[in-house]
PDB file of C-alpha atoms in Angstrom:
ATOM      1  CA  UNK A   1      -6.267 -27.337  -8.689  1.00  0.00           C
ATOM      2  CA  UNK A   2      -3.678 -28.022  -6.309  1.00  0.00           C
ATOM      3  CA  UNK A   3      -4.263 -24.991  -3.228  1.00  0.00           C
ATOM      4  CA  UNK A   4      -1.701 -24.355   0.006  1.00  0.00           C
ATOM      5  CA  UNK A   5      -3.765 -25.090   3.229  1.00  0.00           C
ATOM      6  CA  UNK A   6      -3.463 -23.455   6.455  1.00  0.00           C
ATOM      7  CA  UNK A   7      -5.010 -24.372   9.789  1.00  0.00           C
ATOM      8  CA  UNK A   8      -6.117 -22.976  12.026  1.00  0.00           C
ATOM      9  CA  UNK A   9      -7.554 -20.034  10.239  1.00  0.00           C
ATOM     10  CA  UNK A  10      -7.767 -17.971  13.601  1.00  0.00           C
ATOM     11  CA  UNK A  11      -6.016 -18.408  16.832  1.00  0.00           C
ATOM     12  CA  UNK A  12      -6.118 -16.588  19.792  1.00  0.00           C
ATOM     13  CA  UNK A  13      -3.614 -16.906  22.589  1.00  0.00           C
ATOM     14  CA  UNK A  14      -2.323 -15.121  25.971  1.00  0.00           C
ATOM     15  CA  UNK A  15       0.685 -13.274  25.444  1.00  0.00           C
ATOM     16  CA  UNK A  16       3.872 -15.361  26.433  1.00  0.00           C
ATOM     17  CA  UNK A  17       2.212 -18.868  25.013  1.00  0.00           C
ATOM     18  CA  UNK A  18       3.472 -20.753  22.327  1.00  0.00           C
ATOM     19  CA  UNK A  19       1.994 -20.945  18.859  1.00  0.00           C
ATOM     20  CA  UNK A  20       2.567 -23.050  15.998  1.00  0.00           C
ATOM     21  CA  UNK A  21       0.990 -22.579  12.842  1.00  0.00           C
ATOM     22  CA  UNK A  22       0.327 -25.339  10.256  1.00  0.00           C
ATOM     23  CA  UNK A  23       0.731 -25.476   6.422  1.00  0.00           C
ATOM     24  CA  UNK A  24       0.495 -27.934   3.956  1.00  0.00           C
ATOM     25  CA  UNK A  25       2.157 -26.829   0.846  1.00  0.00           C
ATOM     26  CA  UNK A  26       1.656 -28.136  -2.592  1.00  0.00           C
ATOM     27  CA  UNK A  27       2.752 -31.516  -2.697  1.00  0.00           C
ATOM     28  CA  UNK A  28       5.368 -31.567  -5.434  1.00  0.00           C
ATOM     29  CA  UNK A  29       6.703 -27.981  -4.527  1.00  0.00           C
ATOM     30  CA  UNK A  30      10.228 -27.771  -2.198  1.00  0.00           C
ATOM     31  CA  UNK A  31      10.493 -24.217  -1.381  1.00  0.00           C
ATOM     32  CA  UNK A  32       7.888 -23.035   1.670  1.00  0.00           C
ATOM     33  CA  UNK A  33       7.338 -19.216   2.987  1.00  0.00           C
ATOM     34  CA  UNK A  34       6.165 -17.498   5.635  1.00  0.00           C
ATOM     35  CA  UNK A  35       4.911 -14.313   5.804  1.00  0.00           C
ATOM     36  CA  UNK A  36       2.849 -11.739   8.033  1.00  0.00           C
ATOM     37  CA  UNK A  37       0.650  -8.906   7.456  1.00  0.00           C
ATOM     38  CA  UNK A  38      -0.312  -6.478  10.457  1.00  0.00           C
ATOM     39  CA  UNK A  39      -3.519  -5.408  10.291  1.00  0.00           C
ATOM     40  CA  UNK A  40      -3.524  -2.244   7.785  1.00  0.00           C
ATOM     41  CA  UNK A  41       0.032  -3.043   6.637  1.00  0.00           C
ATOM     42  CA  UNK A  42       2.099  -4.631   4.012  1.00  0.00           C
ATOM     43  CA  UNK A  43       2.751  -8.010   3.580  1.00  0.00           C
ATOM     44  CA  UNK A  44       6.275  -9.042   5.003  1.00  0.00           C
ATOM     45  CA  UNK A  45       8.590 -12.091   4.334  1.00  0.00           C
ATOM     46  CA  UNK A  46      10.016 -13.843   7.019  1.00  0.00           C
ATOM     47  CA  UNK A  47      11.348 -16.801   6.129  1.00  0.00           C
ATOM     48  CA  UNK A  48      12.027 -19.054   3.256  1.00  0.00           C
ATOM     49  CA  UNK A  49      13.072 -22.924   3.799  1.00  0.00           C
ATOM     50  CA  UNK A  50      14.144 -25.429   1.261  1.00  0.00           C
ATOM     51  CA  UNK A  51      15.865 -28.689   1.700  1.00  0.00           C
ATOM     52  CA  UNK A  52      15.043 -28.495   5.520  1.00  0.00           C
ATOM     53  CA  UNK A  53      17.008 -25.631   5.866  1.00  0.00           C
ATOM     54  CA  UNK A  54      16.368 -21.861   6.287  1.00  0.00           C
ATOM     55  CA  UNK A  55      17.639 -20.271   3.326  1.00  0.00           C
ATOM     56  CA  UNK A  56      16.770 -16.888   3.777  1.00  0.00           C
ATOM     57  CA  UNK A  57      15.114 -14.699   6.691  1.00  0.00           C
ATOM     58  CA  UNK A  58      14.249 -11.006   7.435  1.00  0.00           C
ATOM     59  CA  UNK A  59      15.127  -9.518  10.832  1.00  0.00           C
ATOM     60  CA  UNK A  60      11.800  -9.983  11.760  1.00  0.00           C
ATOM     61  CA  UNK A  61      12.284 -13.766  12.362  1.00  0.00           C
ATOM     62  CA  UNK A  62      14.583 -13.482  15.536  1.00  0.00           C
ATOM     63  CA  UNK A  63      14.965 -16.160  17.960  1.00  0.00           C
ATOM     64  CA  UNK A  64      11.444 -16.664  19.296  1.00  0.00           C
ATOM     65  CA  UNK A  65      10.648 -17.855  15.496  1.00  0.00           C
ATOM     66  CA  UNK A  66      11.274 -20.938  14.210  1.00  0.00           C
ATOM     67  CA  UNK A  67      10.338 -23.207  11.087  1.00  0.00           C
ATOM     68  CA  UNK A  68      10.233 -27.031  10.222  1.00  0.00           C
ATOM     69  CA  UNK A  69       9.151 -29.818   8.149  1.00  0.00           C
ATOM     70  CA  UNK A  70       7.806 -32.355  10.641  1.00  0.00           C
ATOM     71  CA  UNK A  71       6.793 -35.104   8.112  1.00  0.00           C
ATOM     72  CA  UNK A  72       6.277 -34.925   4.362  1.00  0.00           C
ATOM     73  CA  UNK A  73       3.148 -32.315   4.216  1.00  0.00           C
ATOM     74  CA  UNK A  74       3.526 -30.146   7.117  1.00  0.00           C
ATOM     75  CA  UNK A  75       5.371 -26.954   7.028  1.00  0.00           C
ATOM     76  CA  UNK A  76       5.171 -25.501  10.508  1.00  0.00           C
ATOM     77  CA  UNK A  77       6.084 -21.567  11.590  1.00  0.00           C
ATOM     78  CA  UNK A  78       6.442 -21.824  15.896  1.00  0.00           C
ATOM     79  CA  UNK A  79       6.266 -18.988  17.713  1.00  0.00           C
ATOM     80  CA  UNK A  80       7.917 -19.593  21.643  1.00  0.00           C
ATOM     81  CA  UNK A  81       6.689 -16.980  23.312  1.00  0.00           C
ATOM     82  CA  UNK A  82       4.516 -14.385  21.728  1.00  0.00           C
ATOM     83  CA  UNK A  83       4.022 -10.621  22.481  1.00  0.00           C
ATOM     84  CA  UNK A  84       1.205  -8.272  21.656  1.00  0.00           C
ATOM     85  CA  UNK A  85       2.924  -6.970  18.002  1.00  0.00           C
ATOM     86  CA  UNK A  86       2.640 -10.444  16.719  1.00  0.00           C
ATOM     87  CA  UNK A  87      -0.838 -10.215  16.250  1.00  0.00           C
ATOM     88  CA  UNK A  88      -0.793 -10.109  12.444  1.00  0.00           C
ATOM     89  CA  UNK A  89      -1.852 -12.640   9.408  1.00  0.00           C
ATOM     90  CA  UNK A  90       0.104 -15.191   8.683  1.00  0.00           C
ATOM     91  CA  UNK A  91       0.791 -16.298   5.420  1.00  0.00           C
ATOM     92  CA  UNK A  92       2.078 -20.128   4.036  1.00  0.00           C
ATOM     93  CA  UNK A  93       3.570 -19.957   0.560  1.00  0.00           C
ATOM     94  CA  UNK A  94       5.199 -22.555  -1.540  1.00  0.00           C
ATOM     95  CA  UNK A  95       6.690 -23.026  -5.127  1.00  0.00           C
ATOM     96  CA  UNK A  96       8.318 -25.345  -7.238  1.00  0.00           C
ATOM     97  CA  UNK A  97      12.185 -23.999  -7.615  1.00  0.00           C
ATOM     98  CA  UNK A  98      13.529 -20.952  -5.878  1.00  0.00           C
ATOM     99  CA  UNK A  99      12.627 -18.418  -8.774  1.00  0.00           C
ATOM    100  CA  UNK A 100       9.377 -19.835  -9.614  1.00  0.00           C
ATOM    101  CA  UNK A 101       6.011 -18.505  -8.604  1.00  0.00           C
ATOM    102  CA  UNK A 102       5.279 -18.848  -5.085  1.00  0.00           C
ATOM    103  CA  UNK A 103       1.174 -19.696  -4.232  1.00  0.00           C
ATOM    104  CA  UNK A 104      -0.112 -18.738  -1.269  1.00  0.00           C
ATOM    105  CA  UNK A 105      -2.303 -19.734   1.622  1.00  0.00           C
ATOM    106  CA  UNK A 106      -5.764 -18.458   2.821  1.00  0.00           C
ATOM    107  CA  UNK A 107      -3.381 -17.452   6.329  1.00  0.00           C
ATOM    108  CA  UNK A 108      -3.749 -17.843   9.884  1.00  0.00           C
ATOM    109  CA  UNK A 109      -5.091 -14.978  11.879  1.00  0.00           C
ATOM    110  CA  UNK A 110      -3.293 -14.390  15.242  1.00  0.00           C
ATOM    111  CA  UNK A 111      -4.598 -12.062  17.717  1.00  0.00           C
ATOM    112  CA  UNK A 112      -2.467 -12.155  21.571  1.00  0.00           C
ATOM    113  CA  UNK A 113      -4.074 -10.996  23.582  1.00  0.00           C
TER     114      UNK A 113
ATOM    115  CA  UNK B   1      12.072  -1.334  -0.110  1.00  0.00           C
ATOM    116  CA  UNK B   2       9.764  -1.839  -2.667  1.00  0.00           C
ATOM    117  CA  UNK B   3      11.376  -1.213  -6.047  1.00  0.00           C
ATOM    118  CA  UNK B   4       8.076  -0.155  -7.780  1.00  0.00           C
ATOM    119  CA  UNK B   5       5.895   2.605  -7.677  1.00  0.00           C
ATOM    120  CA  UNK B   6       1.703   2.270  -8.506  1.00  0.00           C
ATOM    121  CA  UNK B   7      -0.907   4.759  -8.412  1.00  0.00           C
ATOM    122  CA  UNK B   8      -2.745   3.863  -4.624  1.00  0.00           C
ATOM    123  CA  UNK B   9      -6.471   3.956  -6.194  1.00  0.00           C
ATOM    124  CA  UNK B  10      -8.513   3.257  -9.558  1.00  0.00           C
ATOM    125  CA  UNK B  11     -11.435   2.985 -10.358  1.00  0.00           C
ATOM    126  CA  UNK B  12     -12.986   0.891 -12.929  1.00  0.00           C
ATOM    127  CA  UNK B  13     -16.570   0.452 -14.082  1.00  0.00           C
ATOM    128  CA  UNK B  14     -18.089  -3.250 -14.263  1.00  0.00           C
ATOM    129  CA  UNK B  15     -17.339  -4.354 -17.694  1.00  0.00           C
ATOM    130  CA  UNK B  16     -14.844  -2.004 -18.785  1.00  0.00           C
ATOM    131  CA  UNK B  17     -10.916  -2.983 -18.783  1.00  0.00           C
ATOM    132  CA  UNK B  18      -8.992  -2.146 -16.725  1.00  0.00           C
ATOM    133  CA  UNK B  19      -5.437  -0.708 -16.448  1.00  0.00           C
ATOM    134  CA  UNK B  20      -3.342  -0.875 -13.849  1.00  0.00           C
ATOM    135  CA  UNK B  21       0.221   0.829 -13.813  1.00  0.00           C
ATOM    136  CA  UNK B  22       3.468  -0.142 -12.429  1.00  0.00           C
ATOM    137  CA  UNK B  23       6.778   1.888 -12.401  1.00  0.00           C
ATOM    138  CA  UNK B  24       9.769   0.160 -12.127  1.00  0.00           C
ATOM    139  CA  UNK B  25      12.669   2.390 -13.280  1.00  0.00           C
ATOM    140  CA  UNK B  26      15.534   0.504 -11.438  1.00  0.00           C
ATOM    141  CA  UNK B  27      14.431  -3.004 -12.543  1.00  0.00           C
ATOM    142  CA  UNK B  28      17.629  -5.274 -14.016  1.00  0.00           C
ATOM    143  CA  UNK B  29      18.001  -7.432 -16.517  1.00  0.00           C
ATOM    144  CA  UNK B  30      17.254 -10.804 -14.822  1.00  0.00           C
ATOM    145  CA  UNK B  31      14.401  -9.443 -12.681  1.00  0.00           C
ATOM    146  CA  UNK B  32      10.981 -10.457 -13.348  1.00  0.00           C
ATOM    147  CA  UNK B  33       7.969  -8.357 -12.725  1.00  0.00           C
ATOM    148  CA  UNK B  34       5.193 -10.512 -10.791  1.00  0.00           C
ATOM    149  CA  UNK B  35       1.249  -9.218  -9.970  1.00  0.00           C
ATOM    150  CA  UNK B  36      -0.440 -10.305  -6.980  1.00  0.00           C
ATOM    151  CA  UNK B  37      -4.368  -9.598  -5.883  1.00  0.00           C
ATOM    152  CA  UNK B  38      -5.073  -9.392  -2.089  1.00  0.00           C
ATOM    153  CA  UNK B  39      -8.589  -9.526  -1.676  1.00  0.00           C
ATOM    154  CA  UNK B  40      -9.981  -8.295   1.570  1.00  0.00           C
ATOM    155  CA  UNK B  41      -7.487 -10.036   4.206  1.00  0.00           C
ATOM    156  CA  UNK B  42      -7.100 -13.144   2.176  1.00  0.00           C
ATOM    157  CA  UNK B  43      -3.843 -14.964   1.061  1.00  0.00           C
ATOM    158  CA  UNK B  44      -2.180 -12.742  -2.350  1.00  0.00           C
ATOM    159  CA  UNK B  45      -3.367 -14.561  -5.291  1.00  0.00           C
ATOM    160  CA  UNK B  46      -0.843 -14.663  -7.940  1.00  0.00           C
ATOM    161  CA  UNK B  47      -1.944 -13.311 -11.663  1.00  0.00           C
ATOM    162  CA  UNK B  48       0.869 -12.908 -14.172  1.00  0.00           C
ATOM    163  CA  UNK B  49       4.480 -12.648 -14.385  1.00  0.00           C
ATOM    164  CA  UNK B  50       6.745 -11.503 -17.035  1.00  0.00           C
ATOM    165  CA  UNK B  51      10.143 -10.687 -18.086  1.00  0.00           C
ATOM    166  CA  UNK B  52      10.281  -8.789 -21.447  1.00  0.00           C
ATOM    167  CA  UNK B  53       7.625  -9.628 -23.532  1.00  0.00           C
ATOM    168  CA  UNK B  54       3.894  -9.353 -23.138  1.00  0.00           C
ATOM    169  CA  UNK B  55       2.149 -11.992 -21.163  1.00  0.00           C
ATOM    170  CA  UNK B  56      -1.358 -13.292 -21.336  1.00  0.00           C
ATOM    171  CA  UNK B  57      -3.244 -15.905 -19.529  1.00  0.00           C
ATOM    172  CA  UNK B  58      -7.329 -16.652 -18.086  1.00  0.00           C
ATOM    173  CA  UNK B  59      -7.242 -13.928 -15.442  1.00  0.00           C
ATOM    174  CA  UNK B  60      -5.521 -11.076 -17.276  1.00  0.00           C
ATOM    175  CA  UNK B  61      -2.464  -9.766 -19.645  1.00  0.00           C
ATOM    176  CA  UNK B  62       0.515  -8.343 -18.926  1.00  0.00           C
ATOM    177  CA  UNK B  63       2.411  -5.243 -20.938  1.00  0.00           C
ATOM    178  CA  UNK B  64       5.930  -4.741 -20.288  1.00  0.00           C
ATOM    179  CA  UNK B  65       7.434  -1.441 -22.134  1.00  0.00           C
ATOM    180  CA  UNK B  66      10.771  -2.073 -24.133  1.00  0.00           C
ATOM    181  CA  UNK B  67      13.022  -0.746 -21.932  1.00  0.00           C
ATOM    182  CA  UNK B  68      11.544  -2.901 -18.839  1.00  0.00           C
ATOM    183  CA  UNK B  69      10.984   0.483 -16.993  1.00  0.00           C
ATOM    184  CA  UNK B  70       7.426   0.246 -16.581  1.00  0.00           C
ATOM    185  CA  UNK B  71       4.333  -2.103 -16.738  1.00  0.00           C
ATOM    186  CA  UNK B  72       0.945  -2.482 -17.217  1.00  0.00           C
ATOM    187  CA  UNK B  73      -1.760  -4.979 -15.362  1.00  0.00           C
ATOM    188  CA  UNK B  74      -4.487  -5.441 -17.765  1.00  0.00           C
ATOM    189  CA  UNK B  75      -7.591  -7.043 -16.649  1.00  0.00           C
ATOM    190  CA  UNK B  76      -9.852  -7.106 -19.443  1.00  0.00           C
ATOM    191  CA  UNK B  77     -13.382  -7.470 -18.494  1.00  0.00           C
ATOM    192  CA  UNK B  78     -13.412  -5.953 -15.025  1.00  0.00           C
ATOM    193  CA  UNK B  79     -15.911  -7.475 -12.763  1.00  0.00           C
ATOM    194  CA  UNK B  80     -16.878  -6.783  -9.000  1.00  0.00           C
ATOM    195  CA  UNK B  81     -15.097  -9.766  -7.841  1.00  0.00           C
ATOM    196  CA  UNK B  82     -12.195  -7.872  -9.156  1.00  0.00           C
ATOM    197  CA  UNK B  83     -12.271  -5.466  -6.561  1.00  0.00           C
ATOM    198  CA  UNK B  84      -8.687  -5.615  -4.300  1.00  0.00           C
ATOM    199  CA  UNK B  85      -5.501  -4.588  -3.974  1.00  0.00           C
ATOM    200  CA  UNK B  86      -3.402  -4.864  -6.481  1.00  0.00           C
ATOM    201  CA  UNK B  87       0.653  -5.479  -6.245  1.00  0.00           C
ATOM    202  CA  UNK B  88       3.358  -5.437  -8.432  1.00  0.00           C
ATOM    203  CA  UNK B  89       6.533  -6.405  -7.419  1.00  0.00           C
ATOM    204  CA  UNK B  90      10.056  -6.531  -8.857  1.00  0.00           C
ATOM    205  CA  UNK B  91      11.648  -9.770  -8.088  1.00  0.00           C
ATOM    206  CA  UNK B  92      15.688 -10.000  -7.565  1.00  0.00           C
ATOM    207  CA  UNK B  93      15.316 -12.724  -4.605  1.00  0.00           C
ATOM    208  CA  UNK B  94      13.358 -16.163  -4.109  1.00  0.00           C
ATOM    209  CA  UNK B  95      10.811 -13.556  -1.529  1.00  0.00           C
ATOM    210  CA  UNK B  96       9.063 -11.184  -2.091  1.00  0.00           C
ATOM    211  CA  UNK B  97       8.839  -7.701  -1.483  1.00  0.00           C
ATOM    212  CA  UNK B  98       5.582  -6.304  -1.201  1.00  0.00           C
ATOM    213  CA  UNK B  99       4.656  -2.929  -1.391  1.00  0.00           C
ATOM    214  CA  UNK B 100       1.343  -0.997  -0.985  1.00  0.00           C
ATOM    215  CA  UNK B 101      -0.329  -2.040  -3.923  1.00  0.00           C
ATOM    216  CA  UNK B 102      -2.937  -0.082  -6.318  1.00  0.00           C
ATOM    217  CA  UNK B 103      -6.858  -0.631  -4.354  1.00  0.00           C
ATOM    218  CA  UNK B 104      -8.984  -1.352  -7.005  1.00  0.00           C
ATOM    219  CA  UNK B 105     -12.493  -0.382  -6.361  1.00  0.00           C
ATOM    220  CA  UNK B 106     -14.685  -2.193  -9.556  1.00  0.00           C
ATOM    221  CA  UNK B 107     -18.125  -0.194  -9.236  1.00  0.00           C
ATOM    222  CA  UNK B 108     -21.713  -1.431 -11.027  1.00  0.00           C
TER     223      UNK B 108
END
């Protein structure tokens, strides 16, 4: 059965570095997610992209996010320069059409440090 | 803000069904109602959707009431790998909102 895939599965970093975060959605779906969950919290959209555009974001995904579709897999989140609070779970999620059932990654934990 | 309302623990004995409530009072017309699993840390595994009628598929069925204002998670045959948290969530937008969940402890 078809799965999202999400590497690394933990990264730790200094606080001010760079991350980017790799999915690989299922192949014949075109609309990716990302979302977060903070340790002991909900789980919290952040972005949704779809013909390699952002179609939708919360206010969490301010300027030091950003999202793309390097190649014909990948679905990358980048994070410029990250602070303490984004230590969190990160989640990859894709679907078929916009109001069909998204399937998630196994996520990406990120602890800055 | 979430737009449902679950209980935020059940228990359920290995073997037995088991039931898991959703309130949903404001839901409209077009909305589906969707039920995750979030085991331990892992990704949310999806389970069932609906939009009116009662759903069934391999992992569990689904009981909407007539007037869409409630629902009910049913997962027959409970098992230990069962155990997580349970969310059900209202769906007006292509994300979704999460909201606490139910924690289902499944106990031998």
């Amino acid at each position: 059965e078809p799965e999202v895939t999400q590497t690394p599965s933990h990264q730790v970093t200094q606080m001010g570095q760079e991350v980017i975060l790799r999915c690989v959605p299922i192949s014949n779906h075109l609309y990716f997610y990302w979302y977060r969950q903070i340790l002991g919290q909900k789980v919290e959209f952040l972005v949704s992209f779809y013909n390699n555009e952002i179609s939708e974001k919360s206010e969490i995904f301010d300027d030091q996010f950003s999202v793309e579709r390097p190649d014909g897999s990948n679905f990358t989140l980048k994070i410029r320069s990250t602070k303490l609070e984004d230590s969190a779970m990160y989640f990859c999620a894709s679907s078929v059409d916009r109001q069909e059932t998204q399937y998630f990654g196994p996520g990406t934990r990120l602890l800055v440090l | 803000d979430a737009k449902t309302t679950q209980p935020p623990s059940m228990d359920c004995a290995e073997g037995r069904a088991a039931n898991l409530p959703c309130n949903h009072s404001t839901i409209s017309g077009n909305e589906y109602v969707y039920w995750y699993r979030q085991i331990h840390s892992q990704g949310p595994q999806y389970i069932i959707h609906g939009l009116k009628n009662n759903e069934t598929n391999e992992m569990a069925s689904l009981i909407i009431t007539e007037d869409r204002k409630s629902s009910t998670l049913i997962l027959p045959h409970a098992t230990l790998r069962d155990t997580a948290v349970y969310y059900c969530i209202v769906r007006f937008t292509d994300k979704l909102i999460f909201g606490t969940g139910t924690r289902l402890q499944v106990f031998p």
